[in-house]
Amino acid sequence: MIEGIKAVVFDIDGTLYPAYRLNLRIIGHFCRYARAFYHFGLIRRQLRRTAPLGDLFEYQARLLSERLKISPQEAHSLLDEMAYTGLAKYFKKIKTYDYVFETFVKLKEAGYRLALLSDFPPEQKGDLWGLKPYCDKILSTEKIGALKPSKFPFGVLAMEMGVKPGEILYVGNSAKYDVLGAKNAGMKTAYLEPFWRRLFKMPLKAADISFKNYRQFLEYALK
C-alpha cells in the first residue's frame, strides 16, 4: 500500500460492479423516461460545476421542473421514479466484480478503515452486497450537497472518517470524477482501468495506482 494510508474509500457505480450489468437491465426503463433522462443528464452536468448546495435534491427538482414545464412536486416524483427508488429493483440481481467482497474483508483485517462515497444514494443498492458491516462510513455526495468532482464531498468524507485527506486512498472508475476529484482534495487515488486502457497498455498517469481487477488491487494494497 502507499505509505501513510489509513483508510480506503470506494466509489460504487461502475467501481464495485460493471456498469453494463445495470445498463442492460434498464433499457426498457430508460426508454420509458428517455426525455426526462436526457434533461436529467444535462442538469447533473450543471450540478457538477455548482457550489455546494443546502438541498441539492430540491434544486435538482426545480431545474427539472423548469425544463419539462411541470411543477416542482411532479419533478420530485418523476426523479424518484426514474433515478432513485425506481431503479432500486434492478440492483437485486446485479453482481459485483469478482473478489470485491474478499477485498473488503482482507483490507479490514489488515487494519484499514473503509468507506463508500457515491454520487447516487448507496441505500439504492439494498444491502450493498454484504459490504455494510465492513464500512466505517457510507456517504452520498447528493446528501452532502455537491457532486464529484467537487472537492467538498471529499473533504466532508475525510472529516467524517477522522483522517487527513492524504491518508485516504480513493478507489474509482472515473478519471474525471473519482481520480481528479479525490486528488484535488489531497487524497491518493486508485483507478479501475477500462478494457481499452488495458488493451493499449495506457495506465492513467494521474492515478497513484491503476489496476485491472480486485485481485491485483489487493496485491498492491497488502504489499
Tab-separated table of C-alpha atoms in Angstrom:
chain	number	residue	atom	x	y	z
A	1	MET	CA	0.000	0.000	0.000
A	2	ILE	CA	1.074	3.606	-0.482
A	3	GLU	CA	2.896	4.777	2.610
A	4	GLY	CA	0.774	6.583	5.187
A	5	ILE	CA	-2.639	5.318	4.030
A	6	LYS	CA	-5.061	4.677	6.902
A	7	ALA	CA	-8.386	4.491	5.033
A	8	VAL	CA	-9.594	3.121	1.714
A	9	VAL	CA	-12.761	4.601	0.226
A	10	PHE	CA	-14.637	3.209	-2.772
A	11	ASP	CA	-16.972	4.691	-5.329
A	12	ILE	CA	-19.913	2.368	-6.052
A	13	ASP	CA	-21.376	2.643	-9.556
A	14	GLY	CA	-19.031	1.198	-12.146
A	15	THR	CA	-16.400	0.592	-9.467
A	16	LEU	CA	-17.869	-2.194	-7.338
A	17	TYR	CA	-19.898	-3.663	-10.208
A	18	PRO	CA	-19.655	-3.406	-14.024
A	19	ALA	CA	-21.930	-0.629	-15.257
A	20	TYR	CA	-23.015	-2.671	-18.272
A	21	ARG	CA	-24.769	-5.174	-15.981
A	22	LEU	CA	-27.117	-2.414	-14.875
A	23	ASN	CA	-27.398	-0.725	-18.261
A	24	LEU	CA	-28.630	-3.923	-19.909
A	25	ARG	CA	-31.339	-4.336	-17.286
A	26	ILE	CA	-32.673	-0.793	-17.514
A	27	ILE	CA	-33.020	-0.420	-21.282
A	28	GLY	CA	-36.822	-0.549	-21.065
A	29	HIS	CA	-36.859	1.740	-18.031
A	30	PHE	CA	-34.582	4.226	-19.808
A	31	CYS	CA	-36.764	4.245	-22.931
A	32	ARG	CA	-39.840	4.896	-20.789
A	33	TYR	CA	-38.238	8.033	-19.335
A	34	ALA	CA	-35.931	8.904	-22.234
A	35	ARG	CA	-36.838	12.607	-22.433
A	36	ALA	CA	-36.555	13.090	-18.691
A	37	PHE	CA	-33.240	11.218	-18.569
A	38	TYR	CA	-31.877	13.482	-21.292
A	39	HIS	CA	-32.631	16.596	-19.252
A	40	PHE	CA	-31.510	14.895	-16.050
A	41	GLY	CA	-28.108	14.303	-17.643
A	42	LEU	CA	-27.775	17.977	-18.582
A	43	ILE	CA	-28.790	19.034	-15.084
A	44	ARG	CA	-26.233	16.716	-13.490
A	45	ARG	CA	-23.502	18.275	-15.630
A	46	GLN	CA	-24.575	21.673	-14.361
A	47	LEU	CA	-24.646	20.490	-10.758
A	48	ARG	CA	-21.098	19.155	-11.054
A	49	ARG	CA	-19.987	22.742	-11.660
A	50	THR	CA	-22.166	24.246	-8.922
A	51	ALA	CA	-21.021	25.301	-5.466
A	52	PRO	CA	-22.231	23.143	-2.541
A	53	LEU	CA	-25.985	23.416	-2.023
A	54	GLY	CA	-28.050	23.259	1.131
A	55	ASP	CA	-30.572	20.997	-0.606
A	56	LEU	CA	-29.283	19.513	-3.845
A	57	PHE	CA	-32.427	17.415	-4.346
A	58	GLU	CA	-34.687	20.466	-4.175
A	59	TYR	CA	-32.540	22.457	-6.605
A	60	GLN	CA	-32.290	19.498	-8.980
A	61	ALA	CA	-36.074	19.055	-8.970
A	62	ARG	CA	-36.599	22.767	-9.589
A	63	LEU	CA	-34.262	22.683	-12.594
A	64	LEU	CA	-36.058	19.639	-13.997
A	65	SER	CA	-39.470	21.233	-13.460
A	66	GLU	CA	-38.366	24.267	-15.457
A	67	ARG	CA	-37.063	22.143	-18.306
A	68	LEU	CA	-40.099	19.851	-18.526
A	69	LYS	CA	-42.687	22.542	-17.695
A	70	ILE	CA	-44.065	20.629	-14.728
A	71	SER	CA	-44.475	21.510	-11.068
A	72	PRO	CA	-41.560	21.001	-8.625
A	73	GLN	CA	-43.672	18.377	-6.827
A	74	GLU	CA	-44.175	16.462	-10.083
A	75	ALA	CA	-40.448	16.763	-10.785
A	76	HIS	CA	-39.620	15.290	-7.364
A	77	SER	CA	-41.897	12.320	-8.041
A	78	LEU	CA	-40.503	11.856	-11.536
A	79	LEU	CA	-36.908	11.898	-10.280
A	80	ASP	CA	-37.739	9.297	-7.660
A	81	GLU	CA	-39.445	7.037	-10.212
A	82	MET	CA	-36.758	7.293	-12.875
A	83	ALA	CA	-33.464	7.663	-10.992
A	84	TYR	CA	-33.851	6.712	-7.347
A	85	THR	CA	-36.460	4.340	-5.874
A	86	GLY	CA	-37.482	3.281	-9.371
A	87	LEU	CA	-34.000	1.904	-10.080
A	88	ALA	CA	-33.597	0.017	-6.800
A	89	LYS	CA	-35.291	-3.151	-8.065
A	90	TYR	CA	-32.767	-3.505	-10.884
A	91	PHE	CA	-29.897	-3.890	-8.431
A	92	LYS	CA	-31.297	-7.022	-6.813
A	93	LYS	CA	-29.642	-9.310	-9.355
A	94	ILE	CA	-26.564	-7.203	-10.071
A	95	LYS	CA	-23.334	-8.925	-9.052
A	96	THR	CA	-20.142	-7.156	-8.098
A	97	TYR	CA	-16.822	-7.594	-9.788
A	98	ASP	CA	-15.033	-10.757	-8.740
A	99	TYR	CA	-13.190	-10.566	-5.423
A	100	VAL	CA	-14.814	-7.331	-4.206
A	101	PHE	CA	-16.178	-8.885	-1.011
A	102	GLU	CA	-12.875	-10.611	-0.285
A	103	THR	CA	-11.079	-7.296	-0.824
A	104	PHE	CA	-13.181	-5.583	1.845
A	105	VAL	CA	-12.665	-8.462	4.270
A	106	LYS	CA	-8.903	-8.559	3.838
A	107	LEU	CA	-8.467	-4.784	3.975
A	108	LYS	CA	-10.470	-4.677	7.184
A	109	GLU	CA	-8.411	-7.486	8.652
A	110	ALA	CA	-5.282	-5.538	7.723
A	111	GLY	CA	-6.480	-2.626	9.856
A	112	TYR	CA	-7.693	-0.140	7.245
A	113	ARG	CA	-10.772	1.977	7.777
A	114	LEU	CA	-13.228	1.509	4.897
A	115	ALA	CA	-15.948	3.687	3.426
A	116	LEU	CA	-18.158	4.259	0.390
A	117	LEU	CA	-18.730	7.638	-1.285
A	118	SER	CA	-21.132	7.704	-4.217
A	119	ASP	CA	-22.978	10.284	-6.310
A	120	PHE	CA	-26.147	8.190	-6.047
A	121	PRO	CA	-27.797	7.033	-2.797
A	122	PRO	CA	-25.949	3.945	-1.500
A	123	GLU	CA	-29.215	2.665	0.019
A	124	GLN	CA	-30.495	2.297	-3.553
A	125	LYS	CA	-28.296	-0.810	-3.735
A	126	GLY	CA	-30.039	-2.636	-0.889
A	127	ASP	CA	-27.627	-4.427	1.428
A	128	LEU	CA	-24.662	-3.352	-0.736
A	129	TRP	CA	-23.691	-6.945	-1.428
A	130	GLY	CA	-22.940	-7.622	2.238
A	131	LEU	CA	-20.298	-4.878	2.437
A	132	LYS	CA	-22.039	-2.667	5.021
A	133	PRO	CA	-20.581	-4.386	8.119
A	134	TYR	CA	-17.076	-3.645	6.835
A	135	CYS	CA	-17.683	0.074	6.229
A	136	ASP	CA	-16.973	2.740	8.825
A	137	LYS	CA	-18.872	5.326	6.768
A	138	ILE	CA	-21.279	5.221	3.825
A	139	LEU	CA	-21.913	8.639	2.289
A	140	SER	CA	-23.842	10.133	-0.624
A	141	THR	CA	-22.470	13.257	-2.291
A	142	GLU	CA	-26.050	14.305	-3.098
A	143	LYS	CA	-26.916	14.466	0.600
A	144	ILE	CA	-23.664	16.314	1.282
A	145	GLY	CA	-24.749	18.876	-1.309
A	146	ALA	CA	-22.136	18.646	-4.071
A	147	LEU	CA	-21.420	16.045	-6.736
A	148	LYS	CA	-17.987	14.792	-7.711
A	149	PRO	CA	-15.527	16.117	-8.866
A	150	SER	CA	-16.154	18.916	-6.330
A	151	LYS	CA	-13.601	18.836	-3.512
A	152	PHE	CA	-16.369	19.468	-0.992
A	153	PRO	CA	-17.754	15.904	-0.574
A	154	PHE	CA	-14.233	14.508	-0.385
A	155	GLY	CA	-13.435	16.997	2.365
A	156	VAL	CA	-16.565	16.045	4.281
A	157	LEU	CA	-15.591	12.397	3.850
A	158	ALA	CA	-12.168	12.991	5.399
A	159	MET	CA	-13.728	14.766	8.387
A	160	GLU	CA	-16.294	12.003	8.844
A	161	MET	CA	-13.541	9.393	8.689
A	162	GLY	CA	-11.386	11.283	11.168
A	163	VAL	CA	-8.298	11.079	8.960
A	164	LYS	CA	-6.338	13.561	6.856
A	165	PRO	CA	-7.083	13.609	3.096
A	166	GLY	CA	-3.529	12.454	2.384
A	167	GLU	CA	-4.174	9.345	4.479
A	168	ILE	CA	-7.072	8.234	2.262
A	169	LEU	CA	-6.857	6.101	-0.879
A	170	TYR	CA	-9.925	6.729	-3.038
A	171	VAL	CA	-10.848	3.963	-5.481
A	172	GLY	CA	-12.954	4.718	-8.543
A	173	ASN	CA	-13.579	4.034	-12.222
A	174	SER	CA	-13.931	7.621	-13.455
A	175	ALA	CA	-10.781	9.560	-14.286
A	176	LYS	CA	-12.637	12.876	-14.242
A	177	TYR	CA	-14.925	12.486	-11.251
A	178	ASP	CA	-13.182	9.962	-8.988
A	179	VAL	CA	-9.459	10.337	-9.633
A	180	LEU	CA	-9.199	14.057	-10.315
A	181	GLY	CA	-11.835	14.936	-7.726
A	182	ALA	CA	-10.076	12.984	-4.986
A	183	LYS	CA	-6.612	14.204	-5.993
A	184	ASN	CA	-7.773	17.818	-5.939
A	185	ALA	CA	-8.936	17.170	-2.375
A	186	GLY	CA	-5.466	15.928	-1.451
A	187	MET	CA	-6.163	12.188	-1.488
A	188	LYS	CA	-4.286	9.320	-3.091
A	189	THR	CA	-6.137	7.514	-5.842
A	190	ALA	CA	-6.595	4.065	-7.350
A	191	TYR	CA	-8.144	3.758	-10.803
A	192	LEU	CA	-10.036	0.726	-12.091
A	193	GLU	CA	-8.921	0.671	-15.706
A	194	PRO	CA	-11.448	0.210	-18.514
A	195	PHE	CA	-10.762	-2.502	-21.052
A	196	TRP	CA	-9.411	-0.121	-23.702
A	197	ARG	CA	-6.704	1.198	-21.381
A	198	ARG	CA	-5.669	-2.350	-20.528
A	199	LEU	CA	-5.708	-3.318	-24.194
A	200	PHE	CA	-3.451	-0.458	-25.259
A	201	LYS	CA	-1.426	-0.519	-22.020
A	202	MET	CA	-2.297	3.067	-21.150
A	203	PRO	CA	-2.442	3.431	-17.351
A	204	LEU	CA	-3.887	6.702	-16.105
A	205	LYS	CA	-0.896	8.869	-15.178
A	206	ALA	CA	-2.949	10.978	-12.761
A	207	ALA	CA	-3.721	7.951	-10.569
A	208	ASP	CA	-1.320	6.673	-7.939
A	209	ILE	CA	-2.417	3.103	-8.694
A	210	SER	CA	-4.018	1.662	-11.826
A	211	PHE	CA	-5.451	-1.850	-11.587
A	212	LYS	CA	-7.341	-4.241	-13.837
A	213	ASN	CA	-9.184	-6.336	-11.228
A	214	TYR	CA	-9.618	-6.628	-7.487
A	215	ARG	CA	-7.142	-9.443	-7.053
A	216	GLN	CA	-4.481	-7.159	-8.472
A	217	PHE	CA	-5.669	-4.244	-6.359
A	218	LEU	CA	-5.439	-6.308	-3.205
A	219	GLU	CA	-1.909	-7.382	-4.107
A	220	TYR	CA	-0.966	-3.695	-4.289
A	221	ALA	CA	-2.819	-2.855	-1.114
A	222	LEU	CA	-1.313	-5.591	1.036
A	223	LYS	CA	2.295	-5.305	-0.106
